[in-house]
Coordinates of C-alpha atoms and ligand atoms in Angstrom, one line a residue:
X1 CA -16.8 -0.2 13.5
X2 CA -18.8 -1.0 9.9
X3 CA -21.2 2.5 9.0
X4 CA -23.7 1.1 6.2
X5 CA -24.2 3.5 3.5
X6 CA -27.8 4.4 1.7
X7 CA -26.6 7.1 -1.2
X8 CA -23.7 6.8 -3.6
X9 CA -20.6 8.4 -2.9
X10 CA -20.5 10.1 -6.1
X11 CA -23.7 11.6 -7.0
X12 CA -25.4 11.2 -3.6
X13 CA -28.7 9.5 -4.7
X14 CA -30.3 6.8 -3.3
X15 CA -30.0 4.0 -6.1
X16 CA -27.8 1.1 -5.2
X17 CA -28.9 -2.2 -5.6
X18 CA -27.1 -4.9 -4.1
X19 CA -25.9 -8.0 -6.8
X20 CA -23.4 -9.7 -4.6
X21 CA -23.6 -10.3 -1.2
X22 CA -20.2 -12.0 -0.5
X23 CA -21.0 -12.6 3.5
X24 CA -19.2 -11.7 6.5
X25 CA -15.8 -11.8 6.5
X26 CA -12.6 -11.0 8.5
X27 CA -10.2 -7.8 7.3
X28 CA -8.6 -9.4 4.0
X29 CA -4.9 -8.3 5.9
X30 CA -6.1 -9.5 9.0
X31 CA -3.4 -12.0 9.4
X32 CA -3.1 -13.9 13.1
X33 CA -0.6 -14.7 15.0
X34 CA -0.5 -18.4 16.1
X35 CA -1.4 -17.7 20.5
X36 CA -4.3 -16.0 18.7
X37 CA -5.7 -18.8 16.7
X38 CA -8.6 -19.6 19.4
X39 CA -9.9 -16.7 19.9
X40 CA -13.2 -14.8 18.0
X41 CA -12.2 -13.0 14.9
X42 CA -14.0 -10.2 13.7
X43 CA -16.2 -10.4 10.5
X44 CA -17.7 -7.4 9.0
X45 CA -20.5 -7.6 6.1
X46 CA -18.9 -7.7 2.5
X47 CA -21.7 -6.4 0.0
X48 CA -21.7 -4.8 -3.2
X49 CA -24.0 -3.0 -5.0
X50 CA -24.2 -0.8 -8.8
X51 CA -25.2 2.5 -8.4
X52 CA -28.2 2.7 -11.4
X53 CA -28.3 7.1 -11.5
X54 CA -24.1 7.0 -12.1
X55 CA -23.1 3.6 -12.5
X56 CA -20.3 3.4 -9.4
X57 CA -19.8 0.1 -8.2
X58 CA -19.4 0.2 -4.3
X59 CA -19.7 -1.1 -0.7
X60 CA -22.5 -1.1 1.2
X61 CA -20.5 -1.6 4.4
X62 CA -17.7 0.7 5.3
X63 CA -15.3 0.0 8.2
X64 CA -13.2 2.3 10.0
X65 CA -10.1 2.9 7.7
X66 CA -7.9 2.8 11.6
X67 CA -9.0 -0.8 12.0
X68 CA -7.3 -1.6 8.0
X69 CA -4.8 0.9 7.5
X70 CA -3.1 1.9 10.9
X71 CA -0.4 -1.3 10.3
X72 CA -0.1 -2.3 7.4
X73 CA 1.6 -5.5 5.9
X74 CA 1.3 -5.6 2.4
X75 CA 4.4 -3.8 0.6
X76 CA 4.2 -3.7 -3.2
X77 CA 8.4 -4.5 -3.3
X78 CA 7.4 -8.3 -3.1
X79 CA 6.5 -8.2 -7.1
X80 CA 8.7 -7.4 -10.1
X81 CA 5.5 -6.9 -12.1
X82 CA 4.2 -4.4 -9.8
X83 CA 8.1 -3.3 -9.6
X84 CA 8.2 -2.6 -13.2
X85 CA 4.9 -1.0 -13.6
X86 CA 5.9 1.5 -11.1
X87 CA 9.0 2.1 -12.7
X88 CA 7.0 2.8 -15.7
X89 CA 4.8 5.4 -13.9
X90 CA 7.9 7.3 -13.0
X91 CA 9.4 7.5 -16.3
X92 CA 5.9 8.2 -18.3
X93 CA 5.7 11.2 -15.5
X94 CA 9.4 12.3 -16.0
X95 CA 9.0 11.9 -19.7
X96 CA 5.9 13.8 -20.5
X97 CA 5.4 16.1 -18.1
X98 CA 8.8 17.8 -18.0
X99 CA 9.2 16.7 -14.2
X100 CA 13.0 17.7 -13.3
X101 CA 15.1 18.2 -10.2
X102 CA 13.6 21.2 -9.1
X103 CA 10.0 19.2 -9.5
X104 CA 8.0 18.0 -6.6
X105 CA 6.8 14.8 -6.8
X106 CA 3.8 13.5 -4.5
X107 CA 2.5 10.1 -4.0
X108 CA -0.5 9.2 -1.7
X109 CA -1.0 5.9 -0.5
X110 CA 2.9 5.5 -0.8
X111 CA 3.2 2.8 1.1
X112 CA 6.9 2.0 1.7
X113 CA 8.1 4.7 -0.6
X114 CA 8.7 2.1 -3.6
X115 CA 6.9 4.0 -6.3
X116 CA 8.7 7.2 -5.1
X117 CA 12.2 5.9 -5.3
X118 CA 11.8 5.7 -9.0
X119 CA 11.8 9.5 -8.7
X120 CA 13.7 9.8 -6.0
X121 CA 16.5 8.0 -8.0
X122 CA 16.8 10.9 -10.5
X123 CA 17.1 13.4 -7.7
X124 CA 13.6 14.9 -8.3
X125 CA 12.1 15.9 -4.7
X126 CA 9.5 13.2 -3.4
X127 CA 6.8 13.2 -0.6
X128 CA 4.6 10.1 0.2
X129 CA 1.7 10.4 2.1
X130 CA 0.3 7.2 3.7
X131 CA -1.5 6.2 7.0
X132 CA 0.4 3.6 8.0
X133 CA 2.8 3.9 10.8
X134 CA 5.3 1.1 10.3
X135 CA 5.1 1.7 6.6
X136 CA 5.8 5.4 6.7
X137 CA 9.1 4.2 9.1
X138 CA 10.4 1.6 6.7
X139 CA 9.8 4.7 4.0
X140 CA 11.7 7.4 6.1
X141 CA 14.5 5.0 6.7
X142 CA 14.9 4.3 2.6
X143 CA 15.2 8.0 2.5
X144 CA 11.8 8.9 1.3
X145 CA 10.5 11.7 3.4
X146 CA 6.7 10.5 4.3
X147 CA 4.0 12.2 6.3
X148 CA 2.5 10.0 8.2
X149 CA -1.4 10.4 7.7
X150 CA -4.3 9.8 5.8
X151 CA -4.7 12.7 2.7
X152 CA -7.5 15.4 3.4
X153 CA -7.8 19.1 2.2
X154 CA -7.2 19.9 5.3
X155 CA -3.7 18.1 5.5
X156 CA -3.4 19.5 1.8
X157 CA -3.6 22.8 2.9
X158 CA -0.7 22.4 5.3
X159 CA 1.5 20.7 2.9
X160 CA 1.3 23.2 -0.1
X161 CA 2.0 25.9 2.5
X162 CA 5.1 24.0 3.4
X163 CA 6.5 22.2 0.1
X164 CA 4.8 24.2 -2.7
X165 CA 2.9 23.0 -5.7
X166 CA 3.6 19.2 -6.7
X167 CA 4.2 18.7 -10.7
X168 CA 2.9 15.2 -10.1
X169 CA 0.6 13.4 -7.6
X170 CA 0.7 9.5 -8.1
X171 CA -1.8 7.1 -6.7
X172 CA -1.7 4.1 -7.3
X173 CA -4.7 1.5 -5.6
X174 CA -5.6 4.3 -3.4
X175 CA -8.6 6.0 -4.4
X176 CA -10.7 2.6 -4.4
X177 CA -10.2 2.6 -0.4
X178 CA -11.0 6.6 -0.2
X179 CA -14.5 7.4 1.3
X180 CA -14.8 10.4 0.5
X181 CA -13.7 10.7 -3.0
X182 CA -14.3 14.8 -3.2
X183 CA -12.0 15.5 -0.2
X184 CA -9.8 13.3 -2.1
X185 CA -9.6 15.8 -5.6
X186 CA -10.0 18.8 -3.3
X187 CA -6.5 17.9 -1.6
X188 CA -4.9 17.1 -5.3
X189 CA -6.4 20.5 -6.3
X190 CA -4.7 22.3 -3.4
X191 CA -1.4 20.5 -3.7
X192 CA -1.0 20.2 -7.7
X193 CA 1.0 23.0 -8.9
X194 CA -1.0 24.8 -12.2
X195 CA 0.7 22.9 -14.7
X196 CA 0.6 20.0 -12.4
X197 CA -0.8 16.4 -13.2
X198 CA -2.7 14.4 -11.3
X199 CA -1.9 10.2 -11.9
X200 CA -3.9 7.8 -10.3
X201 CA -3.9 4.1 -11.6
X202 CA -6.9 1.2 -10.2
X203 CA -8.3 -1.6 -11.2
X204 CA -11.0 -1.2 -14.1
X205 CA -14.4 -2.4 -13.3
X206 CA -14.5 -4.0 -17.2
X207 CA -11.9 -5.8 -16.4
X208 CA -13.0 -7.3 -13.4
X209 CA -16.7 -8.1 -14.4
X210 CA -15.8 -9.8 -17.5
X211 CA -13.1 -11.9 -15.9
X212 CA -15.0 -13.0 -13.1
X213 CA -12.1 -11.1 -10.5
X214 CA -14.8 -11.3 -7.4
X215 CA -12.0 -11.3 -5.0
X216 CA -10.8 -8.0 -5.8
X217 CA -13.7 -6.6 -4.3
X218 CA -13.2 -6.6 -0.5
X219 CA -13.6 -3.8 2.7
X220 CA -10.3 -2.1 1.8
X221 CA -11.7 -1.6 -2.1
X222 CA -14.9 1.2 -1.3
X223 CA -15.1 2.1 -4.7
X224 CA -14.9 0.3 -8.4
X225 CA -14.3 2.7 -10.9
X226 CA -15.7 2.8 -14.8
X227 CA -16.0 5.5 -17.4
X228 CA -19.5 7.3 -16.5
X229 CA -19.5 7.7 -12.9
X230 CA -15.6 8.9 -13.2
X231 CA -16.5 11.3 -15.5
X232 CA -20.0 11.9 -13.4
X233 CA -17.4 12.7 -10.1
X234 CA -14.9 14.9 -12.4
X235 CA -17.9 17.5 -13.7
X236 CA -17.9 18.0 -9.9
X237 CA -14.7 19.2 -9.4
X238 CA -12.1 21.3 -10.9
X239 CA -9.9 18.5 -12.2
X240 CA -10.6 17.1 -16.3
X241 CA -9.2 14.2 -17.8
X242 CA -6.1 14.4 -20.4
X243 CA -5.6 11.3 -20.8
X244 CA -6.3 7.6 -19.8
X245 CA -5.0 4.3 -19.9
X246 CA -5.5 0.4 -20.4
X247 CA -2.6 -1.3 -18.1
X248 CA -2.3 -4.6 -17.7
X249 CA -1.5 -4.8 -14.0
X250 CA -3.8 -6.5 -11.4
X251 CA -5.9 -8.1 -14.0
X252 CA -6.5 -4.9 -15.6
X253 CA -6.5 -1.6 -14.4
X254 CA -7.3 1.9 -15.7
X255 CA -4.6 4.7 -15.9
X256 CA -6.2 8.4 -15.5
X257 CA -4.1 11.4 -15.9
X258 CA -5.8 14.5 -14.3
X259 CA -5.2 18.3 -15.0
X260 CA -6.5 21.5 -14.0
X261 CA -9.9 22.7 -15.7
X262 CA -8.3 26.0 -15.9
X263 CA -5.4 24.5 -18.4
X264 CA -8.1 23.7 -20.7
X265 CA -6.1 20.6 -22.2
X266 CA -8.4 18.8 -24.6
X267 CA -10.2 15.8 -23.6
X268 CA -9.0 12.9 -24.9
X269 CA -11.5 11.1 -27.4
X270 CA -10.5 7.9 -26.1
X271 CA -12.8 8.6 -23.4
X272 CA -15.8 8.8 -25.1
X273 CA -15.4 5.5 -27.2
X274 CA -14.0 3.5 -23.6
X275 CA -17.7 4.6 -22.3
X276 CA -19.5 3.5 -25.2
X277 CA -17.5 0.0 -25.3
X278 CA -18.9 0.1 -21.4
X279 CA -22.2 0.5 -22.6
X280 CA -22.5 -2.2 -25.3
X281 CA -21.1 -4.4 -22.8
X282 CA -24.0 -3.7 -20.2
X283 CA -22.4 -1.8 -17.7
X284 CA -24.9 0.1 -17.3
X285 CA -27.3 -2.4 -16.3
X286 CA -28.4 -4.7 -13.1
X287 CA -28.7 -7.7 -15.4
X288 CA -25.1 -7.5 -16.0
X289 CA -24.0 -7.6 -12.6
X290 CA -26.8 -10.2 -11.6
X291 CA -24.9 -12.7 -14.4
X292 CA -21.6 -11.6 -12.7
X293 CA -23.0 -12.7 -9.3
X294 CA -23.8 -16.3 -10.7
X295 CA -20.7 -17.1 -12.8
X296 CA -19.0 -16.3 -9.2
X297 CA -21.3 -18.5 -7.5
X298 CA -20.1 -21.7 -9.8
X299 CA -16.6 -20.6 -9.4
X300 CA -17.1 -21.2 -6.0
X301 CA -18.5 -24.4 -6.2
X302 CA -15.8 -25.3 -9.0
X303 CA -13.3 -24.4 -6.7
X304 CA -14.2 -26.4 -4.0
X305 CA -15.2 -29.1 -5.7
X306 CA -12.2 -29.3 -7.9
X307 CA -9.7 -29.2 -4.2
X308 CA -11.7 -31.6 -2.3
X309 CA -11.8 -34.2 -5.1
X310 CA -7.9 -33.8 -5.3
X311 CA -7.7 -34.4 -1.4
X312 CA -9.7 -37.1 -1.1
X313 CA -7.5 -38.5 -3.8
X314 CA -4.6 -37.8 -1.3
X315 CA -3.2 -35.0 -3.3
X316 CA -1.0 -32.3 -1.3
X317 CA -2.5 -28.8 -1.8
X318 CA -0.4 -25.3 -0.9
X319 CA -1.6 -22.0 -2.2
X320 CA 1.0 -19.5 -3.8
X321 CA 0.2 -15.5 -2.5
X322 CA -1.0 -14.5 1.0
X323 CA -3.0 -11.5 -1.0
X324 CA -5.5 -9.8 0.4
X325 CA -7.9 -10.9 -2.5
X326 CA -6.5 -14.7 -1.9
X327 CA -8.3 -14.1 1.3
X328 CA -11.5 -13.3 -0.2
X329 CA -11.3 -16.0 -2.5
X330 CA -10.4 -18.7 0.5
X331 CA -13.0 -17.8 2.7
X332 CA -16.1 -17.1 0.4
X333 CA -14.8 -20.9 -1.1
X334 CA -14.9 -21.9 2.4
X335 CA -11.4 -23.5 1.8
X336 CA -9.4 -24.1 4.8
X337 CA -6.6 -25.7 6.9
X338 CA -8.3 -28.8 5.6
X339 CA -7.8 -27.8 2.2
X340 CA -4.7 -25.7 1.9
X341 CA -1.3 -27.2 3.9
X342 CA 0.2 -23.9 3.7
X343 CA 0.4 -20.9 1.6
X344 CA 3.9 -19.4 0.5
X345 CA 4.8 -15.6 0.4
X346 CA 7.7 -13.6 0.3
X347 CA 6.7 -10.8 2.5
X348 CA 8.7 -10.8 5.7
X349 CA 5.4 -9.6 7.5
X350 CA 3.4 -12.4 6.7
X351 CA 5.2 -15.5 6.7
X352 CA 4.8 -17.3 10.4
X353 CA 1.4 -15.7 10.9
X354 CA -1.8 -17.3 9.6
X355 CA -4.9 -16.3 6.9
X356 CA -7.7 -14.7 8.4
X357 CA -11.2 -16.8 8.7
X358 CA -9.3 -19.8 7.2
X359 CA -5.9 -20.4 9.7
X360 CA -4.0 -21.4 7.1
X361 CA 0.1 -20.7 8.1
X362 CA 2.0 -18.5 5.7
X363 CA 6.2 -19.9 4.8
X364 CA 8.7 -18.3 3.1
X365 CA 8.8 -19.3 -0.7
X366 CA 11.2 -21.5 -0.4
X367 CA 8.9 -24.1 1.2
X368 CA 7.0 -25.0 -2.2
X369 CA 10.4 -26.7 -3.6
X370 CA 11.1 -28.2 0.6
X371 CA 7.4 -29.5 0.5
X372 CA 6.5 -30.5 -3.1
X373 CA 2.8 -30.1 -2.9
X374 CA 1.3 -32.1 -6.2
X375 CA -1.1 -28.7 -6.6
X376 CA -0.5 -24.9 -6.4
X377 CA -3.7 -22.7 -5.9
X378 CA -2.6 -19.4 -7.4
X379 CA -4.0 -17.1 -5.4
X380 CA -2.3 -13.9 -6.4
X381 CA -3.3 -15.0 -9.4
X382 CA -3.0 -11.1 -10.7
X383 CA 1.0 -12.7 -10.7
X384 CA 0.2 -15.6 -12.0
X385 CA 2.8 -15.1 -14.5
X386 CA 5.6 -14.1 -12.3
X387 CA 5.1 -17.2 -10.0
X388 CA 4.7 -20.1 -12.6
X389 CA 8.6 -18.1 -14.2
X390 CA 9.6 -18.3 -10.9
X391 CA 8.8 -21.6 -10.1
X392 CA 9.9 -23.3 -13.2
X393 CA 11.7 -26.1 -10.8
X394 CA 8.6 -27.2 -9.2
X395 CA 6.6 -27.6 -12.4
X396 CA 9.4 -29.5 -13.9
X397 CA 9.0 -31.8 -10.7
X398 CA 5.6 -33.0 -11.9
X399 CA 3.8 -29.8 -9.8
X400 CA 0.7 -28.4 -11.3
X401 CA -1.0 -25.3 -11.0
X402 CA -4.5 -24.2 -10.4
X403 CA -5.8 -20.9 -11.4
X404 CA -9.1 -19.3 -9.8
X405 CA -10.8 -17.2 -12.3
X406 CA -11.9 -15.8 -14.5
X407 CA -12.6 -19.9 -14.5
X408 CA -11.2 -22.9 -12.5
X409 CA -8.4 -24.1 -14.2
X410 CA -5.6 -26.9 -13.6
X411 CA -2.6 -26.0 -15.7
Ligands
DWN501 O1 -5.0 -2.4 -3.5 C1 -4.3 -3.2 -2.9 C2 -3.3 -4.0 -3.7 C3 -2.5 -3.2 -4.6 O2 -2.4 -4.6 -2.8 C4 -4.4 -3.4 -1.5 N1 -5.7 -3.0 -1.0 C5 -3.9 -4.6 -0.9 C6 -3.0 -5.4 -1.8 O3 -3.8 -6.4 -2.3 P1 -3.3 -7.9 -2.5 O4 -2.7 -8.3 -1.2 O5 -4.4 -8.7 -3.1 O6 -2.1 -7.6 -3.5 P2 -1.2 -8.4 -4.4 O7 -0.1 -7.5 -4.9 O8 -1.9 -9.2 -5.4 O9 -0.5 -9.5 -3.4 C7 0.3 -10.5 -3.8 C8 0.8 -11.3 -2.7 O10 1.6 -12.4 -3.2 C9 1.7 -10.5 -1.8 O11 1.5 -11.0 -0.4 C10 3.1 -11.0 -2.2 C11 2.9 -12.3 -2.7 N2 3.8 -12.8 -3.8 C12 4.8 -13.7 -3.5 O12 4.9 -14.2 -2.4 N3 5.7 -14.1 -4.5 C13 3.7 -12.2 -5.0 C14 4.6 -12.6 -6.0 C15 4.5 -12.0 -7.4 C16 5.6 -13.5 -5.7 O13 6.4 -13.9 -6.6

């Protein structure tokens, strides 16, 4: 089910315009199971538009968070980098904010408990919250107690009756696939304890205009965050910002550490000269996003051009990272089975099943060095990094690598 939306989720007026319509696509998890190959997939409308009153980048089609988040297959335990970043979270929380055994520590969106066992490991008390059922098992069996559900006041409510006020809340890529976004801080409001902080971490929107990262933006993804409209969203609510943070991970991603109003912790000046870089920049305006929507329009002609040339040459073509935004990226290139032999991934869930909208079959890592393609399409390209370390063997075979954006680029 896909609701379209007229008025922004933030400041409720009517002023989105539309800059890039990416088409209709299936769920960027939707992965298929080979006796389902012949049958219809669902697509649902991916378009994104500015919002010109506040400046919040968002979807203009929403689908039912059941149909994305009720099983869920991406874990983040399949990176180091992401690994290490969350291990970086917990110690900047433990560090600054005096979090100790008798803390609480909540993280929504907790997926298979990984960020939380970097507190858990210290013996500080943990709770994930997260709506996916088989995630929330794999959690509970690594020890992390996990309610299964999506985060609402109303859960909120229940929780601080039960387990008290947290010290800190974590989310990490979570409140990009939150609808509403004021339930959202009403539930940290309700479970943060009064000295409590509030860390949530997502990609910036800077980040991903000036580097071209189109393929982050896809049904799970509602919301892309900047400067002005967080701040517009925070003078709502009873939540300020103490800090924030650059971080490097997923191509660039902001760091926001939230406190009670009623602390009255200064605002951090970094804030003000982050929104005026925005502005220089153009943020603020449609023309911006208009020159965003062509330079990803020639990536996807470079992209396509640049793999069928190499195939008609009768070069062997795999693609490294069945990621959710690698789907985006393969099926607004239109690159396919024809394309792409396979595409390797070390998550258990997703090897033997196939990319949605393209059928490409997802193997075990193991099968870039058994195979030998002569080119890699990076498509976690976010770990672009980690994989070319990784697979130091295959480059020294003569493999080569080809990188997506913020430009098409053989390495
Ligand atoms: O916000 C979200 C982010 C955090 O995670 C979600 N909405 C969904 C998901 O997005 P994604 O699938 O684009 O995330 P990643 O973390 O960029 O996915 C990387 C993929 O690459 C994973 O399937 C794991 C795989 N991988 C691998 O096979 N070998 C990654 C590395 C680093 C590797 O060495």
């Amino acid at each position: 089910m896909v609701k379209k939306i007229k008025a922004c989720r933030i400041c409720n007026k009517e002023a989105l315009v539309q800059f890039l319509p990416l088409g209709r696509i299936p769920l960027p998890n939707g992965f298929i199971e080979h006796k389902n190959l012949k049958k219809i997939e669902a697509r649902y409308p991916l378009n994104v538009a500015l919002c010109t009153h506040c400046g919040l980048v968002q979807l203009l089609d929403i689908v039912d968070p059941e149909e994305m988040f009720h099983n869920y297959v991406y874990i983040p335990s399949t990176s180091k980098t992401r690994m290490n970043n969350f291990a970086e979270i917990a110690s900047q929380a433990r560090q600054r904010f005096a979090v100790t055994t008798d803390s609480l520590v909540i993280d929504i969106g907790s997926n298979d408990g990984s960020l939380l066992s970097f507190f858990k490991g210290h013996g500080i008390k943990t709770l994930g919250i997260d709506p996916a059922e088989n995630l929330a098992k794999i959690a509970e069996l690594k020890g992390i107690e996990t309610v299964n559900d999506y985060v609402s006041a109303r859960l909120a409510r229940k929780l601080r009756k039960a387990k008290g006020g947290a010290k800190v809340i974590t989310a990490t890529n979570v409140v990009a696939h939150i609808k509403d976004l004021h339930d959202l801080l009403s539930a940290v409001e309700i479970l943060l304890a009064d000295d409590g902080v509030f860390i949530c971490e997502f990609p910036y929107l800077l980040d991903l205009i000036q580097n071209n990262q189109f393929d982050t933006i896809y049904h799970e993804h509602l919301s892309y965050f900047s400067i002005k409209p967080l701040l517009n969203l925070l003078s709502q609510v009873e939540l300020e910002c103490i800090d924030i943070e650059r971080t490097a991970i997923d191509g660039g991603s902001l760091r926001v550490f939230l406190a009670k109003k009623k602390n009255k912790r200064p605002l951090n000046s970094k804030i003000a000269a982050m929104q005026k870089a925005e502005f220089v920049y153009g943020l603020g305006s449609i023309e911006t996003f208009n020159s965003f929507a062509d330079r990803v329009r020639k990536i996807r002609t470079d992209l396509h051009t640049t793999l069928a040339d190499l195939k008609s040459k009768g070069k062997t073509i795999a693609a490294y990272g069945a990621a959710a935004k690698g789907n985006i990226l393969l099926n607004y290139c239109k690159i396919g089975n024809r394309l792409i032999d396979f595409i390797a991934d070390s998550t258990p869930y997703k090897q033997g099943l196939y990319t949605p909208g393209t059928h490409i079959p997802i193997y075990p890592e193991s099968e870039i060095l058994g195979r030998m393609p002569d080119y890699i399409l990076i498509t976690a390209w976010n770990f672009a990094k980690e994989i070319k370390d990784k697979e130091k063997k295959y480059t020294a075979q003569g493999g080569k690598f080809i990188i997506p954006v913020p430009a098409v680029t053989i390495l």
